[in-house]
Short mmCIF file of C-alpha atoms in Angstrom, two decimals:
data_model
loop_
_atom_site.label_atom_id
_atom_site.label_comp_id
_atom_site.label_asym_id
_atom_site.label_seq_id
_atom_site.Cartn_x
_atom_site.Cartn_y
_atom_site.Cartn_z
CA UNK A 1 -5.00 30.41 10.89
CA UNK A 2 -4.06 32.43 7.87
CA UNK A 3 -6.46 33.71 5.38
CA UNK A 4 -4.05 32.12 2.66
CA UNK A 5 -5.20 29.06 2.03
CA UNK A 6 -5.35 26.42 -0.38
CA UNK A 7 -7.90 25.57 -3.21
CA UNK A 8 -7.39 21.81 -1.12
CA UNK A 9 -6.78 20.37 2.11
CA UNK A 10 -8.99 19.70 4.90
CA UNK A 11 -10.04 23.10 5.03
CA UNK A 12 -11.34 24.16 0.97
CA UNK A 13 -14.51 24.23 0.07
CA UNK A 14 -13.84 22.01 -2.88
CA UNK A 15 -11.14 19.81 -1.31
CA UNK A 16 -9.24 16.92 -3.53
CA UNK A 17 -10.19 14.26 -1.53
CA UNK A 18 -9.25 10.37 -1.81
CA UNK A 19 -11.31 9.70 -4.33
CA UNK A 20 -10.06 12.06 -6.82
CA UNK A 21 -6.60 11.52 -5.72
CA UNK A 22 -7.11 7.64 -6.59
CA UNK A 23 -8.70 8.75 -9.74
CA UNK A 24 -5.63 11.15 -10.77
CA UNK A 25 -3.39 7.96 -9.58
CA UNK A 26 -5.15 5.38 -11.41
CA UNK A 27 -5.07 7.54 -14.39
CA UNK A 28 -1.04 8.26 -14.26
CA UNK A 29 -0.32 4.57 -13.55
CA UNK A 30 -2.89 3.18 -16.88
CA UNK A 31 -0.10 3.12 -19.50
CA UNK A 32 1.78 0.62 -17.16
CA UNK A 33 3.65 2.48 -14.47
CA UNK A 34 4.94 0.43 -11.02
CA UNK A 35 4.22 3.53 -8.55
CA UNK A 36 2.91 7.39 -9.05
CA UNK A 37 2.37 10.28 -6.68
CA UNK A 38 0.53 13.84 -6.70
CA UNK A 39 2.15 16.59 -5.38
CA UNK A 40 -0.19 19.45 -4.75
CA UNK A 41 1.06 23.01 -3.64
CA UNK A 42 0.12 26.34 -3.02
CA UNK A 43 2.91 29.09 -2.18
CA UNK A 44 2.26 32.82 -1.02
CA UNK A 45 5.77 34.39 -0.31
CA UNK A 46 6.61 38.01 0.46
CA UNK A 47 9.53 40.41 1.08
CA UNK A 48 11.21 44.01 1.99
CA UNK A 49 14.00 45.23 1.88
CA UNK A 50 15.67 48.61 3.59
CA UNK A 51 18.51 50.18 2.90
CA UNK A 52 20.03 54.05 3.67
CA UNK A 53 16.97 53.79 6.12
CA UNK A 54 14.54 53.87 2.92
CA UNK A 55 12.42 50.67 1.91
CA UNK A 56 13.85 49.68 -1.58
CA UNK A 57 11.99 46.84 -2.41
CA UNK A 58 8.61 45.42 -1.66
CA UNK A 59 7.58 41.99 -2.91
CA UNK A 60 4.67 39.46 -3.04
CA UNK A 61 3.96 36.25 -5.25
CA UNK A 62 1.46 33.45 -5.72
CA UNK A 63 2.04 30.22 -6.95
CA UNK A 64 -0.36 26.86 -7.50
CA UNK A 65 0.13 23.94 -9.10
CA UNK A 66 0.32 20.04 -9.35
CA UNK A 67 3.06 18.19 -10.19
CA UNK A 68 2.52 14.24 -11.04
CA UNK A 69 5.26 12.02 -11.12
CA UNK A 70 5.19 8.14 -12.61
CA UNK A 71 7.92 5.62 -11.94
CA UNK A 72 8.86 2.50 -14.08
CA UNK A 73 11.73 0.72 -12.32
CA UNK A 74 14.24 3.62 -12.93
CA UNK A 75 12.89 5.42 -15.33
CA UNK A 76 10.96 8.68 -13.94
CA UNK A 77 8.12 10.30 -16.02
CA UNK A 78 7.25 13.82 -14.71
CA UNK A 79 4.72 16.69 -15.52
CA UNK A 80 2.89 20.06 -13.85
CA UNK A 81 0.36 21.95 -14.38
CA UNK A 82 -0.18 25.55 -13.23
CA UNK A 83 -4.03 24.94 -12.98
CA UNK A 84 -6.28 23.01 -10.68
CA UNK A 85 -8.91 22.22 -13.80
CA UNK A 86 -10.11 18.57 -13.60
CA UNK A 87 -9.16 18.20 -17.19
CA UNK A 88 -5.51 19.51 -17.10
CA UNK A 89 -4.75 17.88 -13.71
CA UNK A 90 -5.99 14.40 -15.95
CA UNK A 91 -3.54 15.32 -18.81
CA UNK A 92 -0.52 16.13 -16.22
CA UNK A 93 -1.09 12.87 -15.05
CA UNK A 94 -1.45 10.86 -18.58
CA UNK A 95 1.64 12.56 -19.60
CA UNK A 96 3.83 11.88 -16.70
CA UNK A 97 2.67 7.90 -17.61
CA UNK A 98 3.85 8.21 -20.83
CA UNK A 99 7.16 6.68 -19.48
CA UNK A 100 6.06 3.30 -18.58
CA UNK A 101 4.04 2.64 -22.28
CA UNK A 102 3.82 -0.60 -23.06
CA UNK A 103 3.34 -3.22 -20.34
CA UNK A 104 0.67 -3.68 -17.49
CA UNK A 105 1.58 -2.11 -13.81
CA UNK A 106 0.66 -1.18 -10.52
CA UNK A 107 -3.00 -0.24 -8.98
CA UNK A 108 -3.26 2.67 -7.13
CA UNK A 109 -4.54 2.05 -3.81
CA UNK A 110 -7.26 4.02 -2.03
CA UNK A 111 -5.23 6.93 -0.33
CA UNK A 112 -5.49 7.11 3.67
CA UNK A 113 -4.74 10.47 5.53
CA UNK A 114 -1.67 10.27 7.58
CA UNK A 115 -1.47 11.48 10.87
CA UNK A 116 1.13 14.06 11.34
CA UNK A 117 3.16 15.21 13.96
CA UNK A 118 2.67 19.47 14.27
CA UNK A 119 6.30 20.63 14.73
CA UNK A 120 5.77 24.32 13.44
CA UNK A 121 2.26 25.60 14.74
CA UNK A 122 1.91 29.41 13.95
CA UNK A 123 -1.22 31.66 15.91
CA UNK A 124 -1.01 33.90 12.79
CA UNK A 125 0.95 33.31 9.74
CA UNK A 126 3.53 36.92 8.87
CA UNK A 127 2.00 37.34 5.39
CA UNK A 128 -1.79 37.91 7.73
CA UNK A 129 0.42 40.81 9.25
CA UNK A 130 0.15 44.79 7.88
CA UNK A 131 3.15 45.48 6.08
CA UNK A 132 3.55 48.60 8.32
CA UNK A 133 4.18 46.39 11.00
CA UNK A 134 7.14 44.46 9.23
CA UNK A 135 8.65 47.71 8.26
CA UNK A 136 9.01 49.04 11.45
CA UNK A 137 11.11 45.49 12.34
CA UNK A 138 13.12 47.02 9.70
CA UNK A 139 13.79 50.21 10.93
CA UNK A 140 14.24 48.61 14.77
CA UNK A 141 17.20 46.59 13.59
CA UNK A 142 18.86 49.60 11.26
CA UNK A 143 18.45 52.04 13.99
CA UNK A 144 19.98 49.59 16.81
CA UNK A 145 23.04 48.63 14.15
CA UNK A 146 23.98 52.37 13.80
CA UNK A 147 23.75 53.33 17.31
CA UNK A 148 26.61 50.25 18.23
CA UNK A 149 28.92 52.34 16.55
CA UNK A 150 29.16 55.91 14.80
CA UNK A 151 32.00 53.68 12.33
CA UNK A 152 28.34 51.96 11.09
CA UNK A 153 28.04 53.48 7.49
CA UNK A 154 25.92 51.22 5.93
CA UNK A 155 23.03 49.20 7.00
CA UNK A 156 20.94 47.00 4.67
CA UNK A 157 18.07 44.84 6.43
CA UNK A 158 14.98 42.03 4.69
CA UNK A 159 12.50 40.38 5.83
CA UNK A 160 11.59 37.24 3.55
CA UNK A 161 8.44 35.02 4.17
CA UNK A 162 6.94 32.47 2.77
CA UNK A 163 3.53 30.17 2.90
CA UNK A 164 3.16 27.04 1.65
CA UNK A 165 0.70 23.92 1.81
CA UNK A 166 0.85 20.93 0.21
CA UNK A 167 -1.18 18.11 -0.08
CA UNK A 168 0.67 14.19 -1.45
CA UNK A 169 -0.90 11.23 -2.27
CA UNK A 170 0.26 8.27 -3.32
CA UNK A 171 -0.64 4.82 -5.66
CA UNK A 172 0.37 2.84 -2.60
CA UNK A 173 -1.64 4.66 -0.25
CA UNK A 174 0.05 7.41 1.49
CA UNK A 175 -1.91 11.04 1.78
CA UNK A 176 -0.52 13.93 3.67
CA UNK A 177 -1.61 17.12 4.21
CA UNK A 178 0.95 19.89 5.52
CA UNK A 179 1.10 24.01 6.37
CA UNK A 180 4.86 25.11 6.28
CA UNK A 181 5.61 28.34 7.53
CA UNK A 182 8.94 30.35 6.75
CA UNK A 183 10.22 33.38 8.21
CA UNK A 184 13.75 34.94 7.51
CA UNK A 185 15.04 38.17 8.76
CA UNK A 186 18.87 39.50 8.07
CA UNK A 187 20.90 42.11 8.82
CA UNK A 188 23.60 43.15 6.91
CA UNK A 189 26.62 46.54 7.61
CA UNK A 190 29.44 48.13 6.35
CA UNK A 191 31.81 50.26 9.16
CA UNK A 192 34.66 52.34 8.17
CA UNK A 193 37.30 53.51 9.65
CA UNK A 194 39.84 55.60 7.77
CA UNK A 195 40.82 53.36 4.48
CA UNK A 196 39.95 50.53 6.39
CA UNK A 197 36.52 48.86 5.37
CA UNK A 198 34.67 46.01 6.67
CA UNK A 199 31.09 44.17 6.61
CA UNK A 200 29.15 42.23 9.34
CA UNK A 201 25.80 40.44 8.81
CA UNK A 202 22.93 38.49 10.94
CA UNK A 203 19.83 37.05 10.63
CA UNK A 204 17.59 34.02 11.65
CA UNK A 205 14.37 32.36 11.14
CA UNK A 206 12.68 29.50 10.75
CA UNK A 207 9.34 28.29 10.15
CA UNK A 208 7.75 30.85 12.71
CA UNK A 209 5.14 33.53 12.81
CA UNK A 210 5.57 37.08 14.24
CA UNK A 211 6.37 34.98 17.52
CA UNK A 212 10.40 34.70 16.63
CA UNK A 213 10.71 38.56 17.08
CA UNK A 214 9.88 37.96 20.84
CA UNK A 215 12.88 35.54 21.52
CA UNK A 216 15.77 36.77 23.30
CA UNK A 217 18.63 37.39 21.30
CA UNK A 218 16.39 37.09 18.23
CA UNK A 219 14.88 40.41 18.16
CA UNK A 220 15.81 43.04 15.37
CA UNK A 221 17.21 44.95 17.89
CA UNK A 222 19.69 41.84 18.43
CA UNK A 223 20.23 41.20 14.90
CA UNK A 224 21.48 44.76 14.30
CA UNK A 225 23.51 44.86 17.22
CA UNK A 226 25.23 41.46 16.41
CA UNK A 227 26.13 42.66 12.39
CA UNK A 228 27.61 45.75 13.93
CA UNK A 229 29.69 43.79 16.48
CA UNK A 230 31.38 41.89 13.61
CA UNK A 231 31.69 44.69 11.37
CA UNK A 232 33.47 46.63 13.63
CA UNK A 233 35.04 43.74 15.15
CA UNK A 234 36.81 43.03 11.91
CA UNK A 235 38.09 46.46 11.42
CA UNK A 236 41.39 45.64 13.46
CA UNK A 237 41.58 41.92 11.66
CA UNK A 238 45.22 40.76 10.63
CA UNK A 239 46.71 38.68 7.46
CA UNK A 240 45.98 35.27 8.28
CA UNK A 241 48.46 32.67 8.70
CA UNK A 242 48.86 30.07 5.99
CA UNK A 243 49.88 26.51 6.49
CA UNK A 244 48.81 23.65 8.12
CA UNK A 245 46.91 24.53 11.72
CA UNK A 246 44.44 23.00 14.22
CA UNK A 247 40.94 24.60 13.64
CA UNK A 248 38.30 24.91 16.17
CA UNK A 249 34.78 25.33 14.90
CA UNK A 250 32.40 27.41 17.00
CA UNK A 251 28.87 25.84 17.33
CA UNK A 252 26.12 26.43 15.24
CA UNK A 253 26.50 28.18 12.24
CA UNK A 254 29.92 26.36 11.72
CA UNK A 255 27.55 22.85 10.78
CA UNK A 256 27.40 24.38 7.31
CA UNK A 257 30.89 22.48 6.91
CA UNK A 258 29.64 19.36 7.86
CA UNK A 259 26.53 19.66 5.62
CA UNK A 260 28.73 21.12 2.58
CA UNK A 261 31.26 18.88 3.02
CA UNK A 262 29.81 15.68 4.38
CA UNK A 263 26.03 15.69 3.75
CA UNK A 264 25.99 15.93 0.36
CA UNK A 265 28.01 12.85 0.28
CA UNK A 266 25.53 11.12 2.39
CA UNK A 267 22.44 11.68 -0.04
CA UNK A 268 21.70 8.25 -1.09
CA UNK A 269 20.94 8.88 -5.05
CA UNK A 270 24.99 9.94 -5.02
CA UNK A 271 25.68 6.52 -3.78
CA UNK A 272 23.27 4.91 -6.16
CA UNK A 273 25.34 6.22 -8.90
CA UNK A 274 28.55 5.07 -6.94
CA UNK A 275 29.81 9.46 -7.55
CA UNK A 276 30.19 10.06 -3.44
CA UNK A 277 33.33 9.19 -1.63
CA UNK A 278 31.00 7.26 1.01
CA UNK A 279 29.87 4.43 -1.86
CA UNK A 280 29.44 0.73 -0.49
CA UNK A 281 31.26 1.83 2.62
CA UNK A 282 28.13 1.44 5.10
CA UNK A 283 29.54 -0.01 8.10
CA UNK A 284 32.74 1.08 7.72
CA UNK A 285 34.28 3.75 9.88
CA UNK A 286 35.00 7.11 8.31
CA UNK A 287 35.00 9.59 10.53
CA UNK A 288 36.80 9.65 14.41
CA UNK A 289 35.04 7.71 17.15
CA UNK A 290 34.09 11.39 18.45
CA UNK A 291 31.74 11.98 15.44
CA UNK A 292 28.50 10.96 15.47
CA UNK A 293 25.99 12.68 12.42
CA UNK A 294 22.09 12.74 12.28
CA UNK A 295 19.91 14.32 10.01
CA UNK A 296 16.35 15.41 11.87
CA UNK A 297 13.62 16.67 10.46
CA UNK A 298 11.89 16.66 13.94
CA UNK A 299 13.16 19.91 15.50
CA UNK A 300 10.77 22.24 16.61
CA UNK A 301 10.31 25.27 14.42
CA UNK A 302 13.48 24.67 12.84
CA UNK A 303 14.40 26.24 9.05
CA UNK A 304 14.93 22.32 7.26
CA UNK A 305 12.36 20.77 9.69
CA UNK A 306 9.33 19.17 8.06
CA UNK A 307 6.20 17.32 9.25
CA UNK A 308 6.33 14.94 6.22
CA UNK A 309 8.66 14.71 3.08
CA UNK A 310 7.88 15.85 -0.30
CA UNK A 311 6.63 11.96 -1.43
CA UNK A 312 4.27 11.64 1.52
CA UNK A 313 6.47 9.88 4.10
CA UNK A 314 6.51 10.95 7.86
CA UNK A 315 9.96 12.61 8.35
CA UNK A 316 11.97 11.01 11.28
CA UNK A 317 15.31 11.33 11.80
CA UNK A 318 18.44 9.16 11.07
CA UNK A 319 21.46 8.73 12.59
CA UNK A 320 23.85 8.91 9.70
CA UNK A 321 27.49 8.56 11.31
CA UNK A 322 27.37 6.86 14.76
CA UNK A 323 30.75 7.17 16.27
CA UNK A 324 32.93 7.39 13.53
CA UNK A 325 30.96 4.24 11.30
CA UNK A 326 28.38 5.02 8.81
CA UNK A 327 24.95 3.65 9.14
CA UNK A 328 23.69 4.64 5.77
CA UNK A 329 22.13 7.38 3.56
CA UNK A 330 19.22 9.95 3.30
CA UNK A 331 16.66 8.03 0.98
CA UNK A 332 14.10 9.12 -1.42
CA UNK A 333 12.07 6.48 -3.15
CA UNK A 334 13.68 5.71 -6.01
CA UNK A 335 17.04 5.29 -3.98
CA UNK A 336 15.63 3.49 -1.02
CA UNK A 337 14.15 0.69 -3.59
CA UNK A 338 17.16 0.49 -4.91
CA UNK A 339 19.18 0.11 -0.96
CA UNK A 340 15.89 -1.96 0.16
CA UNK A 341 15.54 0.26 2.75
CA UNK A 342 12.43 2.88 4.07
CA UNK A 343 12.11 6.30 2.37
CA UNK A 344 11.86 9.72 3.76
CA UNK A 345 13.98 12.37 2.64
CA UNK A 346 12.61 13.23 -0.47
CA UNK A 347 12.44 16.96 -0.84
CA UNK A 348 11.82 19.06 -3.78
CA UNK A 349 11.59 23.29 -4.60
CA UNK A 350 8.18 23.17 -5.77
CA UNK A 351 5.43 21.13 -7.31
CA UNK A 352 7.50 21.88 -10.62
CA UNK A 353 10.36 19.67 -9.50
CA UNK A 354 11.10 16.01 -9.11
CA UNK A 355 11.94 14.61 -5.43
CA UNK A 356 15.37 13.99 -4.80
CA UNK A 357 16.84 13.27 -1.26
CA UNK A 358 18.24 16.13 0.73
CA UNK A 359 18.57 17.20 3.80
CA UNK A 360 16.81 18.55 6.81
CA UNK A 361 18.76 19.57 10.28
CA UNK A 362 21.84 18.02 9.68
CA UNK A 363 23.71 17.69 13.04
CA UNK A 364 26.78 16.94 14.15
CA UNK A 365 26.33 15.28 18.39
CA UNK A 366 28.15 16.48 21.11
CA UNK A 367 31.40 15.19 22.94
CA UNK A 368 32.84 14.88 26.11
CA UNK A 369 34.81 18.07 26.32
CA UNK A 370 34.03 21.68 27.20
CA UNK A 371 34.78 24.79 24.58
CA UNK A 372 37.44 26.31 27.28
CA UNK A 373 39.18 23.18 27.48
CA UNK A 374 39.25 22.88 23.77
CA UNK A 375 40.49 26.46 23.47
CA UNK A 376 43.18 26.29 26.22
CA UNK A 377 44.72 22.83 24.46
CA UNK A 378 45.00 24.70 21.19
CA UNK A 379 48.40 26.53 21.29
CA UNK A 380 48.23 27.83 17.88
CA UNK A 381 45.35 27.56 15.47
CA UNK A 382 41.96 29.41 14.50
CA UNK A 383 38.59 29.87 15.75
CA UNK A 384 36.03 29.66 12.58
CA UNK A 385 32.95 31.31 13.42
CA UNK A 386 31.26 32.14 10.64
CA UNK A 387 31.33 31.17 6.77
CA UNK A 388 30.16 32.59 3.40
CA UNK A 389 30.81 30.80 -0.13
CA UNK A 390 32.41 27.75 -0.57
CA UNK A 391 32.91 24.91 -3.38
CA UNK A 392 32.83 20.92 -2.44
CA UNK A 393 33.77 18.09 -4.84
CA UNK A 394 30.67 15.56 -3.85
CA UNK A 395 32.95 12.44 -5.44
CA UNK A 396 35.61 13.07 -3.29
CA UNK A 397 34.91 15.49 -0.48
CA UNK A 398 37.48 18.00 -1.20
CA UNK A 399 36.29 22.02 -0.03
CA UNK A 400 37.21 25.37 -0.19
CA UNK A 401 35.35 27.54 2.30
CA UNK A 402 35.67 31.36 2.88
CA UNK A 403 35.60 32.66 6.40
CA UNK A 404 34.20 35.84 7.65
CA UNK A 405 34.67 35.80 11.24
CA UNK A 406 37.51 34.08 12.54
CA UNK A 407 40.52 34.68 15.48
CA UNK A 408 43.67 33.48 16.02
CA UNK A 409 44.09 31.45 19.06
CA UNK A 410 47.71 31.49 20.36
CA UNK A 411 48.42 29.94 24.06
CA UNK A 412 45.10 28.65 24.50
CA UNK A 413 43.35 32.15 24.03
CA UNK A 414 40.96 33.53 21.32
CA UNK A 415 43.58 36.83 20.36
CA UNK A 416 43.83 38.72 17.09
CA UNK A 417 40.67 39.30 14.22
CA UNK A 418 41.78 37.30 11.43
CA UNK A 419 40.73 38.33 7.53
CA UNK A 420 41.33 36.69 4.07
CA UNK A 421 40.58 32.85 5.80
CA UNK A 422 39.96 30.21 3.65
CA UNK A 423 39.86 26.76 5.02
CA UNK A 424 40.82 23.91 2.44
CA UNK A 425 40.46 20.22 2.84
CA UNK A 426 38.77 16.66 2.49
CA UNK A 427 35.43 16.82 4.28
CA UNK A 428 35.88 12.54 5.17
CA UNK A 429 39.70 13.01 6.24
CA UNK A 430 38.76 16.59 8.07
CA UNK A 431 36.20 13.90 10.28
CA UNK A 432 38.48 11.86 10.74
CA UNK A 433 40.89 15.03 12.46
CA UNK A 434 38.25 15.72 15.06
CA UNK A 435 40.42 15.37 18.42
CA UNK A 436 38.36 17.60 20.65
CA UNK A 437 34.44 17.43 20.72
CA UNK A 438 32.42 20.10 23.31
CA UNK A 439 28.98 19.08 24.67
CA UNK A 440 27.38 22.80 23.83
CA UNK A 441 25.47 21.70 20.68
CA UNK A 442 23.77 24.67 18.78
CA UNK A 443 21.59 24.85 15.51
CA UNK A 444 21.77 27.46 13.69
CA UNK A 445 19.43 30.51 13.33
CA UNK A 446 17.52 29.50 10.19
CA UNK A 447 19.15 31.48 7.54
CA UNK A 448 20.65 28.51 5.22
CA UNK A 449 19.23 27.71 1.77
CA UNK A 450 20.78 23.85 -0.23
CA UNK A 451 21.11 24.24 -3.67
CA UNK A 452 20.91 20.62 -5.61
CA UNK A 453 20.42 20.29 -9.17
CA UNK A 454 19.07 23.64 -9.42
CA UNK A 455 16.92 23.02 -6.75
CA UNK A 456 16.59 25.04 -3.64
CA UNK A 457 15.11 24.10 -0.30
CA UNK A 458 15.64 25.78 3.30
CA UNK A 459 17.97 23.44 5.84
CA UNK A 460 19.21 23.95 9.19
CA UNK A 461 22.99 22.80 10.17
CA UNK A 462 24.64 22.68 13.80
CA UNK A 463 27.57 21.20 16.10
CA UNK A 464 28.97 21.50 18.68
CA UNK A 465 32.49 23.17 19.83
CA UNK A 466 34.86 21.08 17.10
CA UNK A 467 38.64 20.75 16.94
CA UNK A 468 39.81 19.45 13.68
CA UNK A 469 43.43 18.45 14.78
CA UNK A 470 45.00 19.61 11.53
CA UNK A 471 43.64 22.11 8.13
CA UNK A 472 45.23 23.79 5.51
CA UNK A 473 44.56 27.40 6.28
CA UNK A 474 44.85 29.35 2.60
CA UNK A 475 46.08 32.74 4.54
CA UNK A 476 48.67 35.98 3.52
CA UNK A 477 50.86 35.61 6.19
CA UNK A 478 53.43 32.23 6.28
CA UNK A 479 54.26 31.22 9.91
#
């Protein structure tokens, strides 16, 4: 157990138990509010940084606070404080009820602790570890990258980590206490080789303790080998081809198309507001019969799992696309009263934000096919195996995604390094392409972050082995 803990929670000496919580609720909900919830949270995050084989930055932060949020049909009335004093947590609340003056409302029920599920248990948390310790995975993964190849100029490693707990409660019942760990570690080179110049990166995590070091493939060690592999892979890439091209997606790390391109679409408060290209088109289908979608928050250790969501719910997970038809959306509450449906995605940054819904693990299911066979029916096209930046328009789908590992498959073989990739499309009508599906399912190595409306949590994407029958391929090189 770490020796960061919480002024609350099972666990503090002073705990905010039931009572107070129905006091605080009772309190937010007096100017005539239908429904308010507490969101309590304590953060301790830390991080390092190496580079030239020096440590250039060292980092550690604290943050506490409650954030009370009142709800009058639509209308949302939200405030935080940075301090736990009886008397300020009483005006958050007041102030965040402001919104419903002027007409009687709800009574908050008694909260009842929820029994949750324990889907990221840590022995000791990385902040409880000596910083010595976490340097020297530092210097493990530089010292592996350069010896992969004397072309290895550069190396640049971190190590980011973060604690938080959190304790909801809610007018109609609901109160949830959670410890979410987060570990990230990347890995990040630069090899030259004459005039020619090129960068390779790799990294993982999740919500871990010093345990994820131990995994195979996962060690420093493998990180730094794997960003050298890449780097010096791409020193002999070739002008890409431009035009339109089967693509085959490699698994894993490739899901951050699907979550780009499709997720966002499937968040249900888009949909309220009628702005996503999947509006009033539950049961319809939209993507090929190959394509099935979940979103689960139930994945053991995994970067967007989550034991419950941000507004107290227990996180399950929902099948999203099921063979091509949609089933429906990732709810919050103020969206799922609005479909009539159960809440449960409601995520936010910090006890400074309002809940929105996001995702978790968003996944894309496996097929009947095998990655060779998918390969060796591709004559020409390219392998996508790893993206950087991209830009998605949510109201109709349409992306622009960089690559920075890809190869040309010609004859049903994986041949030349490819550079200056860009894929461009329609994230429903690239769904709809998907002719080939393998069974070899991967998530990611938790390194992705979701940016919404400025706020940031930590997801995890994955899919299998994908052919997308036809993509515009934004290359140098027409043919």
């Amino acid at each position: 157990m770490s020796r960061y803990r919480a002024p609350f929670g099972p666990d503090a000496s002073q705990a905010i138990d039931a009572a107070f919580a129905e006091r605080l609720l009772s309190t937010a909900l007096a100017a005539g509010g239908d429904y308010a919830d507490l969101y309590f949270e304590y953060s301790a995050s830390g991080g390092l940084a190496l580079e030239d084989e020096m440590v250039k930055n060292a980092s550690r932060s604290v943050s506490l606070g409650l954030g009370v949020r009142v709800m009058k049909g639509e209308a949302t009335g939200y405030a935080f404080t940075e301090s736990l004093d009886e008397s300020a947590m009483l005006s958050a609340a007041r102030t965040a009820g402001q919104i419903a003056a002027g007409g009687g409302g709800a009574t908050a029920v008694t909260p009842k602790t929820s029994l949750l599920p324990h889907r990221y248990n840590t022995e000791t948390s990385t902040l409880d570890v000596s910083g010595k310790e976490k340097v020297a995975l530092l210097h493990r993964a530089d010292a592996a990258a350069r010896r992969y190849d004397a072309r290895i100029t550069r190396v640049q490693v971190s190590f980011a980590e973060r604690y938080q707990e959190v304790l909801v409660a809610t007018s109609d019942g609901h109160f949830a206490h959670d410890i979410r760990p987060l570990v990230r570690f990347g890995v990040g080179v630069v090899a030259e080789d004459g005039e020619l110049r090129q960068s390779g990166s790799s990294g993982g995590g999740g919500r871990f303790g010093m345990e994820y070091f131990l995994t195979q493939g996962k060690t420093p060690e493998a990180h730094g080998r794997e960003a050298a592999r890449m780097a010096i892979a791409m020193l002999d890439a070739v002008e890409a081809p431009a035009g339109e091209l089967p693509v085959v997606l490699s698994p894993g790390d490739s899901g951050i198309l699907l979550h780009e391109a499709v997720g966002h679409g499937l968040e249900a408060d888009f949909n309220r507001k009628k702005t996503s290209n999947y509006t009033d088109r539950v049961g319809e289908n939209v993507a090929s019969d190959l394509v099935t979608v979940i979103d689960d928050p139930t994945l053991s250790g995994s970067r967007g799992s989550i034991n419950v969501d941000d507004e107290g719910r227990p996180a399950r997970p929902l099948r999203l696309i099921e063979e091509g038809v949609l089933r429906g959306y990732m709810q919050d509450r103020l969206s799922a009263d609005h479909f009539g449906v159960a809440p449960g995605n409601g995520r936010r940054e910090s006890f400074k934000d309002a809940p929105m819904p996001r995702m978790t693990n968003t996944i894309m299911l496996g097929g009947p096919h095998t990655p060779e066979e998918i390969i060796a029916e591709t004559k020409r096209g390219i392998f996508a195996c790893r993206f950087s930046g991209g830009q998605v328009d949510i109201s109709n789908g349409d992306f622009v995604f960089s690559l920075t590992e890809s190869y040309l498959i010609e004859d049903g073989k994986i041949t030349a390094p490819l550079k200056g990739v860009n894929l461009i499309g329609n994230g429903p009508e690239a769904l709809s392409r998907v002719d080939m599906l393998a069974a070899d399912v991967e998530l990611s190595d938790g390194i992705w972050t979701c940016g919404k409306d400025g706020q940031k949590v930590p997801v995890g994407v994955g899919c299998p082995t994908t052919r997308v029958a036809k993509m515009t391929i934004g290359g140098t090189q027409v043919g």
